[in-house]
Coordinates of C-alpha atoms in Angstrom, one line a residue:
X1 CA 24.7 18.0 9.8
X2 CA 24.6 18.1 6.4
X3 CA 23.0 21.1 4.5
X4 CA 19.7 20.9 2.4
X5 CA 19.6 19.6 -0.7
X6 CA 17.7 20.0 -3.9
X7 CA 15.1 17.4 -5.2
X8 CA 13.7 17.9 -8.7
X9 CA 10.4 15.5 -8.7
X10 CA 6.9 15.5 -10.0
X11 CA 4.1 17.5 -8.1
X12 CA 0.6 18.8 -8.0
X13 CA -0.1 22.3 -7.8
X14 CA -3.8 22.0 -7.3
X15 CA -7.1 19.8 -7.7
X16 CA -6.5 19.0 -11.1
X17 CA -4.0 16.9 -9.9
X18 CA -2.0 17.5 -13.0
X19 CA 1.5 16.7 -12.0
X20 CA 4.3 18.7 -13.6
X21 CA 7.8 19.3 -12.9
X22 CA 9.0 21.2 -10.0
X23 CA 12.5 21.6 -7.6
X24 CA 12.1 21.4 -3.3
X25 CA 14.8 21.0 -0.6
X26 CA 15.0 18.3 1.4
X27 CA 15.9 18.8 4.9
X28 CA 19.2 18.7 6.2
X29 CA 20.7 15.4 6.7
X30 CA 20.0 14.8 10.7
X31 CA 21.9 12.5 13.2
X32 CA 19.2 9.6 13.0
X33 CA 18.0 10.3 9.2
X34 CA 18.8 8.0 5.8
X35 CA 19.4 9.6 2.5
X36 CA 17.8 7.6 -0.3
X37 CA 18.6 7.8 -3.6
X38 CA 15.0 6.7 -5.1
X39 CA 14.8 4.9 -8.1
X40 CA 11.5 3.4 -8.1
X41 CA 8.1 4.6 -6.6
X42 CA 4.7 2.7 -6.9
X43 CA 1.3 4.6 -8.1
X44 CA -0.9 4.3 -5.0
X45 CA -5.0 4.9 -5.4
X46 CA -3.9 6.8 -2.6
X47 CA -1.8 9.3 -4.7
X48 CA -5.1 9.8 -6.8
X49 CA -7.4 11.1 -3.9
X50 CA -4.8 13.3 -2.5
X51 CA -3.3 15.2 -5.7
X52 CA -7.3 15.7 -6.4
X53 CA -8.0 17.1 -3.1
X54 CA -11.0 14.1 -2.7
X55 CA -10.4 14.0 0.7
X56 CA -10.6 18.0 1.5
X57 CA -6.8 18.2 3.2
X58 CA -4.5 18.5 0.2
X59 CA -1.2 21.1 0.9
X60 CA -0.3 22.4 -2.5
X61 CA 2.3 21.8 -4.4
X62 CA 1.8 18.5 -3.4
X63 CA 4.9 15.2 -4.5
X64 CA 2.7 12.1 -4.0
X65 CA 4.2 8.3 -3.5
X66 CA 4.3 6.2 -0.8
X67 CA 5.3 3.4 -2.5
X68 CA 9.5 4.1 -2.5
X69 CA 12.6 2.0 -3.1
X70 CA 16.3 3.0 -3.2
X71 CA 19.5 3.3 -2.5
X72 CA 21.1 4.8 0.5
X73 CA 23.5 7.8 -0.3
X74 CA 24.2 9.0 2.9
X75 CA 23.3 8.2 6.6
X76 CA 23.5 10.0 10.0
X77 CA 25.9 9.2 12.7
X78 CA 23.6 7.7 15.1
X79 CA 22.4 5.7 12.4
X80 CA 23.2 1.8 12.8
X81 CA 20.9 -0.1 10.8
X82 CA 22.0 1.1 7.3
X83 CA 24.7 2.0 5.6
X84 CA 25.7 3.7 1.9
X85 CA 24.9 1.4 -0.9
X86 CA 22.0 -0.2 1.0
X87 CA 18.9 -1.4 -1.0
X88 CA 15.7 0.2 0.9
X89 CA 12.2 1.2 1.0
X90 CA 9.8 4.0 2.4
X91 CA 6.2 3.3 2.9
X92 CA 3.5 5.7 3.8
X93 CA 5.4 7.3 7.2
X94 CA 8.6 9.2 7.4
X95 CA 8.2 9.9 11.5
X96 CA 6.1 9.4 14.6
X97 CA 6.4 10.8 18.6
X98 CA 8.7 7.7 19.3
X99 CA 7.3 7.3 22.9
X100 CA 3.4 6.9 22.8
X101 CA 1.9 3.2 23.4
X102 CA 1.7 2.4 20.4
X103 CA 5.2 3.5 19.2
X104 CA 6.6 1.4 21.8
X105 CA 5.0 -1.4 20.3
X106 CA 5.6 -1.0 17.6
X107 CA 2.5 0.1 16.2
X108 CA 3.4 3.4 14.7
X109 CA 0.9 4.1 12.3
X110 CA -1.3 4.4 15.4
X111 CA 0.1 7.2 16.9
X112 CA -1.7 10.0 17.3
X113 CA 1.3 12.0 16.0
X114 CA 2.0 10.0 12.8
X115 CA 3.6 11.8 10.0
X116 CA 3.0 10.4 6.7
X117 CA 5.6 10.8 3.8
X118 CA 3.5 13.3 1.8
X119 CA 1.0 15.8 2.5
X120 CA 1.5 15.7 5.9
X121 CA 3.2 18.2 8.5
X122 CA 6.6 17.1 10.0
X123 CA 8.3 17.6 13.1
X124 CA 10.0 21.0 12.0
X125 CA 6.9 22.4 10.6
X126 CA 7.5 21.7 7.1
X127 CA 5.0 19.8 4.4
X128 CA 6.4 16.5 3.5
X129 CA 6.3 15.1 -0.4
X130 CA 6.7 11.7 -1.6
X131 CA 8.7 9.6 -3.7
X132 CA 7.8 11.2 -7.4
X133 CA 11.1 12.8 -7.0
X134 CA 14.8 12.1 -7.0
X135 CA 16.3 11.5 -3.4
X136 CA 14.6 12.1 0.0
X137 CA 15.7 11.9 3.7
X138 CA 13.8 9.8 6.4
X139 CA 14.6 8.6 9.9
X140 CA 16.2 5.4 10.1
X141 CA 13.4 4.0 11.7
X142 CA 10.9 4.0 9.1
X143 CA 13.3 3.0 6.5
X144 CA 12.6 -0.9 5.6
X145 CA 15.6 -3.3 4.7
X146 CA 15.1 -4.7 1.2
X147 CA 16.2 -8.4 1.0
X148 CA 18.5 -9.3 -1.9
X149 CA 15.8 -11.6 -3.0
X150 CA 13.4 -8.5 -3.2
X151 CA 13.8 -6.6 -6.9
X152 CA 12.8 -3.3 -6.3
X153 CA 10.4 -2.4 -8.6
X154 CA 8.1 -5.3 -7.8
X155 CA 9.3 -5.2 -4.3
X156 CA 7.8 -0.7 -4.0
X157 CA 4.1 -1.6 -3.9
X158 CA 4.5 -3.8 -0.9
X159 CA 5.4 -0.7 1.2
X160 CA 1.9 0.4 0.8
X161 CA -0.4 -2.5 -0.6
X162 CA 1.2 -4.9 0.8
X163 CA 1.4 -4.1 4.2
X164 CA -1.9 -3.0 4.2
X165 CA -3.2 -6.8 3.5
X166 CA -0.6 -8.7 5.5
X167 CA -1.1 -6.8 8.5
X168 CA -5.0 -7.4 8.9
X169 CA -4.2 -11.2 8.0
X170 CA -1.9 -11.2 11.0
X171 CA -3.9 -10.0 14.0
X172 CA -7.1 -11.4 12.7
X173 CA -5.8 -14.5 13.0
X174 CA -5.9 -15.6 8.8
X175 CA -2.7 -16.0 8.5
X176 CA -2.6 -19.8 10.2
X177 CA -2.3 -22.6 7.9
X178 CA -5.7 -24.1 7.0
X179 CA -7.6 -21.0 6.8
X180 CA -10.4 -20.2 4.1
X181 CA -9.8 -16.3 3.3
X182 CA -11.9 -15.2 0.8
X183 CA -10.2 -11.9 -1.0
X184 CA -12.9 -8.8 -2.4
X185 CA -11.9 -7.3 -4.9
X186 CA -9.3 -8.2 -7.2
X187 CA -6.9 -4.8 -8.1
X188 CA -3.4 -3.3 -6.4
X189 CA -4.6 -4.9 -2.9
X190 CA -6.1 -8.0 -4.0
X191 CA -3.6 -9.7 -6.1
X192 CA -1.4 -8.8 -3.3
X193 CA -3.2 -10.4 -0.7
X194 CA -4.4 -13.6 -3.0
X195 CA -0.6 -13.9 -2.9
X196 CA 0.5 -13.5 0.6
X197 CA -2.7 -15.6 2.0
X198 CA -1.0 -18.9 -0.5
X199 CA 2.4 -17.8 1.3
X200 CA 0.8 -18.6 4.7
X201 CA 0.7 -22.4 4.0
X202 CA 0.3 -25.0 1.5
X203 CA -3.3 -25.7 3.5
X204 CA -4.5 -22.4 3.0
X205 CA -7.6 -22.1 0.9
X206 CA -8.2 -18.8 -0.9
X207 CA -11.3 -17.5 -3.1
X208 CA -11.4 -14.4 -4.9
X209 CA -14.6 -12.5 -4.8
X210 CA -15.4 -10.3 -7.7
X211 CA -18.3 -9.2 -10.0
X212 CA -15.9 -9.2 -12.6
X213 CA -16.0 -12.9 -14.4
X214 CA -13.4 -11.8 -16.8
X215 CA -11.0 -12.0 -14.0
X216 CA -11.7 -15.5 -13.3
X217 CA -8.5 -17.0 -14.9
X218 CA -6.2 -14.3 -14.5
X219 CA -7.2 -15.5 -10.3
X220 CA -7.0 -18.9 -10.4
X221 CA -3.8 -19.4 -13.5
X222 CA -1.4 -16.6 -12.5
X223 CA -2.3 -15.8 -9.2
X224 CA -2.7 -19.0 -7.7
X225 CA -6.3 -18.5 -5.9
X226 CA -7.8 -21.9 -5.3
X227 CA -11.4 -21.0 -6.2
X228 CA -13.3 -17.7 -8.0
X229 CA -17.1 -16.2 -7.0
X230 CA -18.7 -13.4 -9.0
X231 CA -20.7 -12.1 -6.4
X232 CA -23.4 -11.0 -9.2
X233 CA -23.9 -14.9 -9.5
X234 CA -26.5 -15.8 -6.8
X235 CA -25.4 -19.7 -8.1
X236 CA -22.0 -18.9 -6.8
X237 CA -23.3 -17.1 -4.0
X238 CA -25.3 -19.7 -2.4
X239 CA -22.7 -22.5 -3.1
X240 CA -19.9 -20.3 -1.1
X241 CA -22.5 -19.6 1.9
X242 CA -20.5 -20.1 5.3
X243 CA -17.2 -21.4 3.8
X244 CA -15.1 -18.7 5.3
X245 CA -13.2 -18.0 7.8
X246 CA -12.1 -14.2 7.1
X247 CA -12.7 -11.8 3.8
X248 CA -9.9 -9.2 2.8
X249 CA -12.4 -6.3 1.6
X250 CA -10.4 -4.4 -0.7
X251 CA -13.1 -2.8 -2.5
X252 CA -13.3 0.7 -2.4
X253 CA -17.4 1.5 -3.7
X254 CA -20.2 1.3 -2.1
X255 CA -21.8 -2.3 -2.7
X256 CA -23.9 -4.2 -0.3
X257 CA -22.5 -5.8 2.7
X258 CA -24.7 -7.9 4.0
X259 CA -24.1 -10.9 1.0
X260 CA -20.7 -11.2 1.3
X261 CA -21.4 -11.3 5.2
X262 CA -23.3 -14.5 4.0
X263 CA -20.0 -15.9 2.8
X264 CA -18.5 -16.0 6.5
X265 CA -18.6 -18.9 9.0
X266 CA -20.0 -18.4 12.1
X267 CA -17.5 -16.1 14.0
X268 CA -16.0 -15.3 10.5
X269 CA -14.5 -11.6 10.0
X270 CA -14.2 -9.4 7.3
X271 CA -11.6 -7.0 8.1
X272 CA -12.0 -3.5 5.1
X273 CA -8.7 -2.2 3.7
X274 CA -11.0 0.2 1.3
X275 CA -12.0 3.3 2.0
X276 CA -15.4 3.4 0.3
X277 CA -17.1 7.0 -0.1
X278 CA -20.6 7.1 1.7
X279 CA -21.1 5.1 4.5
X280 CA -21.5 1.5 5.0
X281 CA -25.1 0.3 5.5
X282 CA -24.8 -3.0 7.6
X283 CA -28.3 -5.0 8.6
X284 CA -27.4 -5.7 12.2
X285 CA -28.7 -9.2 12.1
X286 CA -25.8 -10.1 9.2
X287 CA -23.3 -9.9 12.6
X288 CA -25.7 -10.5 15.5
X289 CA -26.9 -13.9 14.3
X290 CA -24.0 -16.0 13.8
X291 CA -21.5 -13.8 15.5
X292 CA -19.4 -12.4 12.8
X293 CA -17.1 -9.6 13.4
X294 CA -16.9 -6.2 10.9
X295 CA -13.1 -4.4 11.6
X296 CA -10.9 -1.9 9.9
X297 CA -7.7 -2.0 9.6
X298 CA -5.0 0.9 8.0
X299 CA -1.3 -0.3 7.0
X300 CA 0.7 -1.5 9.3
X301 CA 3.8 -0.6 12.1
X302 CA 7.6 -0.7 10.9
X303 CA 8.2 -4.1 12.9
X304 CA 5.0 -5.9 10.9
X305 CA 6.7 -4.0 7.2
X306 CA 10.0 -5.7 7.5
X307 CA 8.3 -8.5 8.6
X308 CA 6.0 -8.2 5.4
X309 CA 8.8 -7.3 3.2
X310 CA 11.5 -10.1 4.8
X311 CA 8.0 -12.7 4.0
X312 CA 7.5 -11.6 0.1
X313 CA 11.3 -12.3 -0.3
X314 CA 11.6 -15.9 1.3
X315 CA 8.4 -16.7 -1.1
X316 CA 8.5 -14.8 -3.9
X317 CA 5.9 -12.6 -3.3
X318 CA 5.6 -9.3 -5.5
X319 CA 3.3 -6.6 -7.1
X320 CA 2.1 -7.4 -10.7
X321 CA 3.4 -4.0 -12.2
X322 CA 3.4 -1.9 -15.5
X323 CA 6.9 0.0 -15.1
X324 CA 6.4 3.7 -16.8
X325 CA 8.9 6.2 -17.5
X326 CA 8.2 9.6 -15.4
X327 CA 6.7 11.5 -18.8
X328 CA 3.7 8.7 -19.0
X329 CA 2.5 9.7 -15.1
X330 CA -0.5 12.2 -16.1
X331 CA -2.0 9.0 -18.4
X332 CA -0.6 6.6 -15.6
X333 CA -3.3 8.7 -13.0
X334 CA -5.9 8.7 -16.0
X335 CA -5.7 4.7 -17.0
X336 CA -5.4 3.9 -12.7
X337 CA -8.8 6.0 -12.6
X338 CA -10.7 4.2 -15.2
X339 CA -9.0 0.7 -13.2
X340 CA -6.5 -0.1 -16.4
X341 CA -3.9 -1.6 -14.7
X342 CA -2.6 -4.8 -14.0
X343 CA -2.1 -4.3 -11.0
X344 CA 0.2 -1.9 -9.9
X345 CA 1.9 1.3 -12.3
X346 CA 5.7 1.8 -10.8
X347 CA 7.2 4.8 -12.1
X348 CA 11.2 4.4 -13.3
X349 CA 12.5 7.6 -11.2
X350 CA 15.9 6.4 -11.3
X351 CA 16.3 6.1 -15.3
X352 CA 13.3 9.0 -16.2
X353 CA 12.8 11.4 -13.6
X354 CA 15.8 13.6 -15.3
X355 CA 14.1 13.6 -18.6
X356 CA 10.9 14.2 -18.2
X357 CA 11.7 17.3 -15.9
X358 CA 14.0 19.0 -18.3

């Protein structure tokens, strides 16, 4: 077993969420573990809440990103998947029990002993932190293959936003060609998922739903959607009534529901990805009458992320990013605040961590 090692990164050291630099250890290099040499890491929404302490369980100093992509340095002897010089990913788990039901199928993100890869409390007691640093060391088997097709700086959102749309587009059944999915919401998730929905088949009919009209070519032009609503537009509204098979609801305020209910045929779902503040108010009748279904769903299991990831590659799926240098992330967390990004901020670690720490 190797020993510990030193990882200069970027953290929080409390709810001003001010990130500055600051030195850790990582643990020792176990028999089943996968040193990553990290190079890129994505700027979740995600990362915002937490350094913030918005959702009241922040562990200070806290190293956000979940959104990581690497090289592998170094792996453990009982490791067979992965080997130095391997191109890589870490989403938003590092470890699990490995023998619930849901582990053994596959479904780790449901078990009950999940560790996520920051802010979180691992096997050995310790607090993890995330990927706005230089290396870190994760069991092999929530370390996700990058295809050579996959760049990794597009390809680091994917670990987190990605998964978090394919996966609900898989078990709810909108991932089969001829499908109307209607996307809400048009930011880090959205584009994502306008994207992975046209992957899914030629016959595939997507419709962004937004109150933003601005966005209306940047949808249809670059991201390929098929047709745009403003769901301020009552015109628009009324026209897409009962078009829809399933809605990706990626918005995280609190809007009404019942409208964009409207939009679903009958037995339609909309499945939320966002995590809005207050709680949903939902008119019964919008789901009794003509059967429609209202579901959660939160990221996805290791099987379902290479899946995701091996899916992106063979199309040509990836994030929309701004690539920063490690200085820039303080006005990276200000501008993703205020929703000025297109889509997705992925900080350089591998080229500007070292500078902006010295």
């Amino acid at each position: 077993m190797a020993p510990t090692a030193a990882a200069a990164g970027l953290a929080a050291r409390d709810a001003s969420g001010h990130l500055s630099p600051l030195t850790i250890s990582r643990r020792s290099t176990g028999d089943d573990d996968v040193v990553i040499k990290i190079l890129y890491c994505g700027i979740c929404h995600s990362d915002l809440h937490s350094i913030k302490n918005e959702w009241k369980n922040a562990t200070y100093p806290l190293f956000p990103g979940h959104e990581i992509a690497g090289v592998v340095t170094e792996a453990g002897k009982n490791v067979t998947k992965f080997k130095g010089g391997d191109k890589v990913g870490v989403g938003c788990m590092v470890n699990s029990c490995h023998s619930c039901d849901s582990c053994n199928q596959g479904l780790e993100n449901h078990c009950p002993g999940v560790i996520f890869t920051y802010n979180s409390v691992d096997k050995d007691g310790t607090v993890t932190y995330g990927g706005y640093s230089s290396m870190v060391v994760v069991h092999e088997r929530f370390v996700v293959r990058f295809p050579e097709a996959m760049p990794l700086d597009k390809g680091a959102p994917l670990l987190c936003a990605g998964i978090t749309v394919y996966s609900p587009m898989k078990y709810h059944g909108l991932n089969v060609p001829g499908k109307h999915v209607g996307v809400l919401g048009l930011g880090g998730l959205g584009h994502v998922a306008v994207k992975f929905a046209k992957a899914f088949g030629m016959t595939m009919t997507v419709t962004v739903i937004s109150s933003s009209p601005g966005k209306r070519q940047e949808a249809l032009e670059r991201l390929g959607a098929d047709a745009f609503v403003v769901s301020k537009n009552a015109d628009e509204m009324n026209a897409a009534t009962g078009t829809m098979d399933g809605i990706i609801n990626t918005v995280s305020a609190n809007i009404p529901i019942a409208p964009l209910l409207g939009l679903l045929k009958p037995n339609g779902k909309m499945i939320l990805v966002g995590l809005p503040e207050k709680p949903m108010e939902i008119p019964p009748f919008a789901l009794v009458a003509s059967n429609k279904t209202l579901a959660g769903s939160c990221i996805g299991g290791m099987a379902d992320t290479q899946e995701m990831i091996d899916l992106a590659a063979k199309h040509g799926v990836t994030a929309e990013i701004e690539v920063i240098g490690a200085d820039y992330v303080n006005t990276a967390r200000e501008r993703l605040a205020k929703a000025d990004v297109r889509y997705r901020f992925v900080i350089d670690i591998g080229n500007t961590l070292k500078d902006a720490i010295e």
